[in-house]
Each structure stands twice: as structure tokens, then as C-alpha cells.
Short mmCIF file of N, CA and C in Angstrom, two decimals:
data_model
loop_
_atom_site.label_atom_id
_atom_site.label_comp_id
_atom_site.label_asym_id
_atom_site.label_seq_id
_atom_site.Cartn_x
_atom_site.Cartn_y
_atom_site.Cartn_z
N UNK J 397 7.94 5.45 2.34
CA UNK J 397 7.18 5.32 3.56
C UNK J 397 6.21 4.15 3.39
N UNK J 398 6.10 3.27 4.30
CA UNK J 398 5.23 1.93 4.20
C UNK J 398 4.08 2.44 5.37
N UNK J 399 3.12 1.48 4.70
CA UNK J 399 1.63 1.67 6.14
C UNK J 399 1.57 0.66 6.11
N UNK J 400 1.46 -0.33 6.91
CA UNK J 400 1.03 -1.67 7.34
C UNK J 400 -0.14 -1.72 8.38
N UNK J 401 -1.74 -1.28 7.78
CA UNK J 401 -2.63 -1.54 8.79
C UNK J 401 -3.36 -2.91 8.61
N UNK J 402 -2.78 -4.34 8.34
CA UNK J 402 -3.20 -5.22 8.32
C UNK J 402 -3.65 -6.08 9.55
N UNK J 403 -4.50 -6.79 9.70
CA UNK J 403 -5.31 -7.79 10.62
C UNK J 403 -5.17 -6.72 11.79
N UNK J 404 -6.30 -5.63 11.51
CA UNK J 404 -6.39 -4.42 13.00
C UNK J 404 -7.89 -4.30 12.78
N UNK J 405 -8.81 -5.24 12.59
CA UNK J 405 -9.99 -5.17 12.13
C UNK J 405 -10.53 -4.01 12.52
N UNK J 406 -10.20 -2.92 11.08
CA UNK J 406 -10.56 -2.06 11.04
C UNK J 406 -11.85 -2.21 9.96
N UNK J 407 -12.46 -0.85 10.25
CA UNK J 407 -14.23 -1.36 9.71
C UNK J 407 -14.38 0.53 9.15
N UNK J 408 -15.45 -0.17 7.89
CA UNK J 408 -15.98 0.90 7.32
C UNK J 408 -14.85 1.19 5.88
N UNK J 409 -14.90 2.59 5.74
CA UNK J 409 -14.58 2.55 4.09
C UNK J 409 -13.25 3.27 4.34
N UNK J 410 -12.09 2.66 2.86
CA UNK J 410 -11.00 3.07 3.07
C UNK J 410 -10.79 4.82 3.00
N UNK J 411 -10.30 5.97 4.12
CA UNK J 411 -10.86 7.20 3.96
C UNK J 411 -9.87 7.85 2.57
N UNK J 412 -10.15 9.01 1.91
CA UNK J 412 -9.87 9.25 1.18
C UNK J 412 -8.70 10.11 1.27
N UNK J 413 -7.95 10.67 3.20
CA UNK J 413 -7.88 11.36 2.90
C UNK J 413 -6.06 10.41 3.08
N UNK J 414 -6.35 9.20 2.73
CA UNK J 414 -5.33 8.00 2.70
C UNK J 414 -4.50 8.35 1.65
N UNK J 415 -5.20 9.13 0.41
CA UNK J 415 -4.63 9.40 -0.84
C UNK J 415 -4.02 10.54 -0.98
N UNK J 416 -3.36 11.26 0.50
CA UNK J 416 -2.79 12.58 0.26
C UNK J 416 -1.59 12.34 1.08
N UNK J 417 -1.34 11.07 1.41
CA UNK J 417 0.20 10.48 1.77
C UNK J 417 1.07 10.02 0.49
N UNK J 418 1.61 11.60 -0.10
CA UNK J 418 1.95 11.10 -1.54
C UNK J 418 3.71 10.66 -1.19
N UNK J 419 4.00 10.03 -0.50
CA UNK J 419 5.53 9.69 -0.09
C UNK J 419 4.97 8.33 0.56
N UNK J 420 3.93 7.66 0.39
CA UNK J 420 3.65 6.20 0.64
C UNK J 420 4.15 5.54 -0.79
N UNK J 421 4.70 4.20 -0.44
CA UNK J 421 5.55 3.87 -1.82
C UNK J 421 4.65 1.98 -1.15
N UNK J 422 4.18 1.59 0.16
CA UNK J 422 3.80 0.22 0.36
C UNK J 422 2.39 0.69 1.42
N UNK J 423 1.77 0.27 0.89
CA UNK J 423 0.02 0.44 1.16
C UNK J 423 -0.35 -1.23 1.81
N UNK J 424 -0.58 -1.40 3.26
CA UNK J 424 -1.01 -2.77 2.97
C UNK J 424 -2.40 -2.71 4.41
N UNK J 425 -3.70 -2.98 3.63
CA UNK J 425 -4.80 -2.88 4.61
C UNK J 425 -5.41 -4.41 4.55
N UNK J 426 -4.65 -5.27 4.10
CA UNK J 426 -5.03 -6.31 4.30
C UNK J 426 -5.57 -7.45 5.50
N UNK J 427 -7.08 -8.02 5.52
CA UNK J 427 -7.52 -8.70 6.23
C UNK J 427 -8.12 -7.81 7.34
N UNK J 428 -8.94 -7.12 6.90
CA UNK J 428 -9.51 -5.95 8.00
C UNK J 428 -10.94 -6.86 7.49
N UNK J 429 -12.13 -5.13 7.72
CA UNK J 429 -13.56 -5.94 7.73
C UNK J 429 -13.63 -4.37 6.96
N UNK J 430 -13.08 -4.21 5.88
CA UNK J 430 -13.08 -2.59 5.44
C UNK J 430 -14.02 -2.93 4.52
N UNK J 431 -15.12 -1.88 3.76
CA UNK J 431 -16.18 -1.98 2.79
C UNK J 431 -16.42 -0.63 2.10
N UNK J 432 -17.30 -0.67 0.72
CA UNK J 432 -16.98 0.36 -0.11
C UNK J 432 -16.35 0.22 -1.00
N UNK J 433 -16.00 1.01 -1.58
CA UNK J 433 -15.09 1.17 -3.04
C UNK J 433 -13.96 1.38 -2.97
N UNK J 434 -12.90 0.88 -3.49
CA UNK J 434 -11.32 1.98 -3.24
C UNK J 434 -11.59 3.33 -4.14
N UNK J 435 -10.99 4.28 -3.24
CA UNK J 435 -11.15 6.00 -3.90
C UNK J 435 -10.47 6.05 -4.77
N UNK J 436 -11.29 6.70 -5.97
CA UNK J 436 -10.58 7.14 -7.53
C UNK J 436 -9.27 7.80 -6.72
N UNK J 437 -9.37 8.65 -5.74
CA UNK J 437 -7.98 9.26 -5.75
C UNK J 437 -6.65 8.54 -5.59
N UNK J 438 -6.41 7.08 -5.15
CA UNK J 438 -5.35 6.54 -5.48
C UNK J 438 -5.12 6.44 -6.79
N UNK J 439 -5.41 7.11 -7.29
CA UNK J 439 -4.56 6.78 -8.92
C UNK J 439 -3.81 8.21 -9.03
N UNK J 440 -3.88 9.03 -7.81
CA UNK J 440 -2.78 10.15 -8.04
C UNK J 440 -1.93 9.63 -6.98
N UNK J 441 -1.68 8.40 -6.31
CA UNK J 441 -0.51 8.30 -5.31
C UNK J 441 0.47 8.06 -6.39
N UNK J 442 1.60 8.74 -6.62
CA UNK J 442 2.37 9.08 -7.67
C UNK J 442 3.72 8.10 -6.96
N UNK J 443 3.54 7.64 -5.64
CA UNK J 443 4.96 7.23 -5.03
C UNK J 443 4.39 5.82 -4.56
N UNK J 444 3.09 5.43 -5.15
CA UNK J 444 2.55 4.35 -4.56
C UNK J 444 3.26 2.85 -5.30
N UNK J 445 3.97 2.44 -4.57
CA UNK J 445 4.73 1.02 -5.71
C UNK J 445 3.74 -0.34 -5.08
N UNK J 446 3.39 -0.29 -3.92
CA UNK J 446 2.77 -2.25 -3.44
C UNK J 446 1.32 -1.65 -2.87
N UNK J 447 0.68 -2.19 -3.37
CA UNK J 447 -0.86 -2.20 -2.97
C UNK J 447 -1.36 -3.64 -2.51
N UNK J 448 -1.97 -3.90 -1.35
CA UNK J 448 -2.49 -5.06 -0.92
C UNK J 448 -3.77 -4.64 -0.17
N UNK J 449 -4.95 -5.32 -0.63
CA UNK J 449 -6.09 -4.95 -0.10
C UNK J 449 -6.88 -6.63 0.31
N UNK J 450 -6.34 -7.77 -0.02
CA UNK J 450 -7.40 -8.65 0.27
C UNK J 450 -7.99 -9.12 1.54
N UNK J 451 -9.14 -9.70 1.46
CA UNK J 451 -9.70 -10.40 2.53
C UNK J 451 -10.44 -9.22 3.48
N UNK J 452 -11.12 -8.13 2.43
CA UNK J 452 -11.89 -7.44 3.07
C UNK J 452 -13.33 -7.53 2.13
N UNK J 453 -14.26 -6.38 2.60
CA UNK J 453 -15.34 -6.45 1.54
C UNK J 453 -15.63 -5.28 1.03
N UNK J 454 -14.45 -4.76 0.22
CA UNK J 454 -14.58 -4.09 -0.62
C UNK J 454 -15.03 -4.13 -2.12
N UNK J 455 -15.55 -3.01 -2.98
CA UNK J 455 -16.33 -3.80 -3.93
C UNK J 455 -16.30 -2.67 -5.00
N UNK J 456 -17.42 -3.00 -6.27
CA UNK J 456 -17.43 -1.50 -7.07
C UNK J 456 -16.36 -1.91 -7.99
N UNK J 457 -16.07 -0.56 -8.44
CA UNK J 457 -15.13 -0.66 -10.15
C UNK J 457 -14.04 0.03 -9.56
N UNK J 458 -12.69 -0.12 -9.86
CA UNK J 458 -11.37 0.43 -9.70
C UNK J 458 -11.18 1.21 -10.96
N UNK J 459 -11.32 2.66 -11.08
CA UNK J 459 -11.41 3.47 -11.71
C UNK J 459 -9.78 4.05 -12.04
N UNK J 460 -9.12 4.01 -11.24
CA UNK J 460 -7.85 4.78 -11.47
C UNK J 460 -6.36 3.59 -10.82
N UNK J 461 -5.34 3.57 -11.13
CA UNK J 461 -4.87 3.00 -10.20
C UNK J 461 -3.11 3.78 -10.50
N UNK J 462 -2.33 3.93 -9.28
CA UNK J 462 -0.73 4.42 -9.53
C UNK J 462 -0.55 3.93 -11.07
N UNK J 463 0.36 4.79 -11.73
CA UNK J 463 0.86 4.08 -12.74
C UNK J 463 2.22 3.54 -12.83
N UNK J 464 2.62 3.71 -11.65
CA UNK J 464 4.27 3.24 -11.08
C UNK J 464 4.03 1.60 -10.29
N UNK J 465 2.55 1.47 -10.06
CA UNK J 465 2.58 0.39 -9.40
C UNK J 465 2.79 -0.65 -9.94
N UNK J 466 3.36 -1.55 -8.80
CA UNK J 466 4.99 -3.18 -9.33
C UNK J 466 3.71 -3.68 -8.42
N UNK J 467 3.46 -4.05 -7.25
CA UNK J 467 2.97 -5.35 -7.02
C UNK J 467 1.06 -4.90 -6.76
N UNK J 468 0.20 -5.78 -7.19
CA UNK J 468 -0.62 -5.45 -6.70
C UNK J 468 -1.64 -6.49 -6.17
N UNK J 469 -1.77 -7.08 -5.18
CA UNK J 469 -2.20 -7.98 -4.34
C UNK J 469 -4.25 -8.05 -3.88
N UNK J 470 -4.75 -9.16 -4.74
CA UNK J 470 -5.70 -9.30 -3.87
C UNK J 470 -6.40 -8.13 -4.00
N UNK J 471 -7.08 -7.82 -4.75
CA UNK J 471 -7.74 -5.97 -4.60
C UNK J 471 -9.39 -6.42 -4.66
N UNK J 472 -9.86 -7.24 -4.68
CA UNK J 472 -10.79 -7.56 -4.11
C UNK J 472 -12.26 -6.71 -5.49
N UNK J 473 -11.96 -7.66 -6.51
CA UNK J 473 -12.49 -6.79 -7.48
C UNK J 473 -13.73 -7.76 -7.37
N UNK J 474 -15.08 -6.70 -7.77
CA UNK J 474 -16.26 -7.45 -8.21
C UNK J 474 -16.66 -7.30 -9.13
N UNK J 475 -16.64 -6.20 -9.92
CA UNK J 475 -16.62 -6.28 -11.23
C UNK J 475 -15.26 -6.49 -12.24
N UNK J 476 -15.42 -6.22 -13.49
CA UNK J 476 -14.93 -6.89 -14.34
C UNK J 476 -13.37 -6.32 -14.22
N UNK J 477 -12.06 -7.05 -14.87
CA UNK J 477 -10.98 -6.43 -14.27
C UNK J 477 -10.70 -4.94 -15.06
N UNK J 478 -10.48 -4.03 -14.19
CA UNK J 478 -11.03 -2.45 -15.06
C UNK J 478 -9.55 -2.24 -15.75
N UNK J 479 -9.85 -1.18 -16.80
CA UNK J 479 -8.87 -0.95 -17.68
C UNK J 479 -7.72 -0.03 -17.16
N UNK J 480 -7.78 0.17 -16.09
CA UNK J 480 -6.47 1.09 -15.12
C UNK J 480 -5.33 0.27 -15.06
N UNK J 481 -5.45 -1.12 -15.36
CA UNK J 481 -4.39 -2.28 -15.08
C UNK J 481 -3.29 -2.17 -16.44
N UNK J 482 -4.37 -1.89 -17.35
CA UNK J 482 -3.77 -1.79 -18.99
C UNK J 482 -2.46 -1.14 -18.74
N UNK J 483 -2.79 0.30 -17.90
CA UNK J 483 -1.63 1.56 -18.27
C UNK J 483 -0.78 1.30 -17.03
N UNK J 484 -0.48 -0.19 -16.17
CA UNK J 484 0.55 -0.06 -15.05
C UNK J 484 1.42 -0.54 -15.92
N UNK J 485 2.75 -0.06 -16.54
CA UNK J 485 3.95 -0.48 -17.21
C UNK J 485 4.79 -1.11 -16.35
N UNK J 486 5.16 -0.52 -15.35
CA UNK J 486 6.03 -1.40 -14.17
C UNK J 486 5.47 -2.33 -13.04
N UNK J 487 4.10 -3.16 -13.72
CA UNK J 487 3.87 -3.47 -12.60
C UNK J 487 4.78 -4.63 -12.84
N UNK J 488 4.84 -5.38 -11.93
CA UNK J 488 5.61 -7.14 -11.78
C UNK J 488 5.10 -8.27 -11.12
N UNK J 489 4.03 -7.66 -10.28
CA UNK J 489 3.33 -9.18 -9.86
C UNK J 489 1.61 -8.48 -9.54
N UNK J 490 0.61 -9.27 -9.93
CA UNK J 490 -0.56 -8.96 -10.06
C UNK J 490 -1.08 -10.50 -9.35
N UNK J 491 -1.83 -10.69 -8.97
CA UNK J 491 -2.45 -11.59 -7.69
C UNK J 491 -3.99 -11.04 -8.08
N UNK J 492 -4.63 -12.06 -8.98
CA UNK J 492 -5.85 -11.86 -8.64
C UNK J 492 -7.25 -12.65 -8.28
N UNK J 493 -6.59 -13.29 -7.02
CA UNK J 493 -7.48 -14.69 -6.51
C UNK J 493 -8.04 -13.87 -5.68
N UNK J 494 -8.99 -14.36 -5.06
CA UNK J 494 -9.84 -14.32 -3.96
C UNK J 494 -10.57 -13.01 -4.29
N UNK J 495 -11.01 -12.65 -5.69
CA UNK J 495 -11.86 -11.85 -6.27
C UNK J 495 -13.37 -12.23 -6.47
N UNK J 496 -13.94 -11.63 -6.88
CA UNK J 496 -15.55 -11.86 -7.04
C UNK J 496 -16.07 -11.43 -8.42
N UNK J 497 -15.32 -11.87 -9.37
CA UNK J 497 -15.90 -10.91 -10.76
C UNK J 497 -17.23 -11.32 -11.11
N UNK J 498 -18.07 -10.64 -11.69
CA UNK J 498 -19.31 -10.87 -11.94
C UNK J 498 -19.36 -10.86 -13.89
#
């Protein structure tokens, strides 16, 4: 199952209860005006394979992330790149421009 809520300038924080669509396999909220943290609970989307978050103002530490995830686009990190990336074995393409590391 894919979500494509990109350029729907949607506003405010990504909701959490985003992380109980466990048959989403393509996540893409890219180019909204979304803010906040991404929720620790995506690191139980167990069917989550493409994540794309850039060109919003999201922020904070990425605490958890799929461990099945292959592409991951733009996640809009401000701190340092967190150690959830270590344990993606299948990922295949990682994109990490238009970040803000501090």
C-alpha cells in the first residue's frame, strides 16, 4: 500500500496514528509545511520499504527507523545522523541533502 501526501501543504506534526498502517510498504509526505519530530513509532512499520520526508520542517533525533527500509529520502535531520541507520541491512539508496546537521 503506497500514501502519496506530497505538495498538499499540509501543516503541523506528522500524526502518530500514521504508524498503525502496518501494510504501508511507500510513505511519501514530501514538500508539505509539516513540523516536529518523526514518531519513534515508525520504527515498528514492519512493511515500511520508501520513506520520503524532505522539504518540510521537521526536526529532533530519529530514534527508530523500519529495519526493512531500501530507500530513504531527504528525512530532514538536524541533529547528528542517528544510529537507527546502522541496523537498515536492506536499505539501497539513502539521500541525505537538504539536511541541517548541527
Amino acid at each position: 500500500m503506497n500514501l502519496n501526501m506530497s505538495w498538499n501543504k499540509l501543516s503541523g506534526s506528522i500524526p502518530p496514528s500514521v504508524s498503525r498502517l502496518q501494510k504501508l510498504t511507500n510513505l511519501h509526505l514530501q514538500v508539505n509545511n509539516l513540523t516536529g519530530e518523526i514518531p519513534d513509532s515508525f520504527g515498528a512499520m514492519d512493511s515500511l520499504l520508501e520513506l520520503q520526508l524532505g522539504k518540510n520542517r521537521l526536526g529532533g533525533v530519529i530514534r527508530s527507523l523500519p529495519t526493512k527500509l531500501q530507500i530513504a529520502l531527504n528525512l530532514n535531520f538536524e541533529e547528528p545522523i542517528p544510529d537507527s541507520l546502522k541496523r537498515l541491512d536492506a536499505l539501497e539508496v539513502l539521500d541525505l541533502s537538504n539536511n541541517r546537521f548541527t
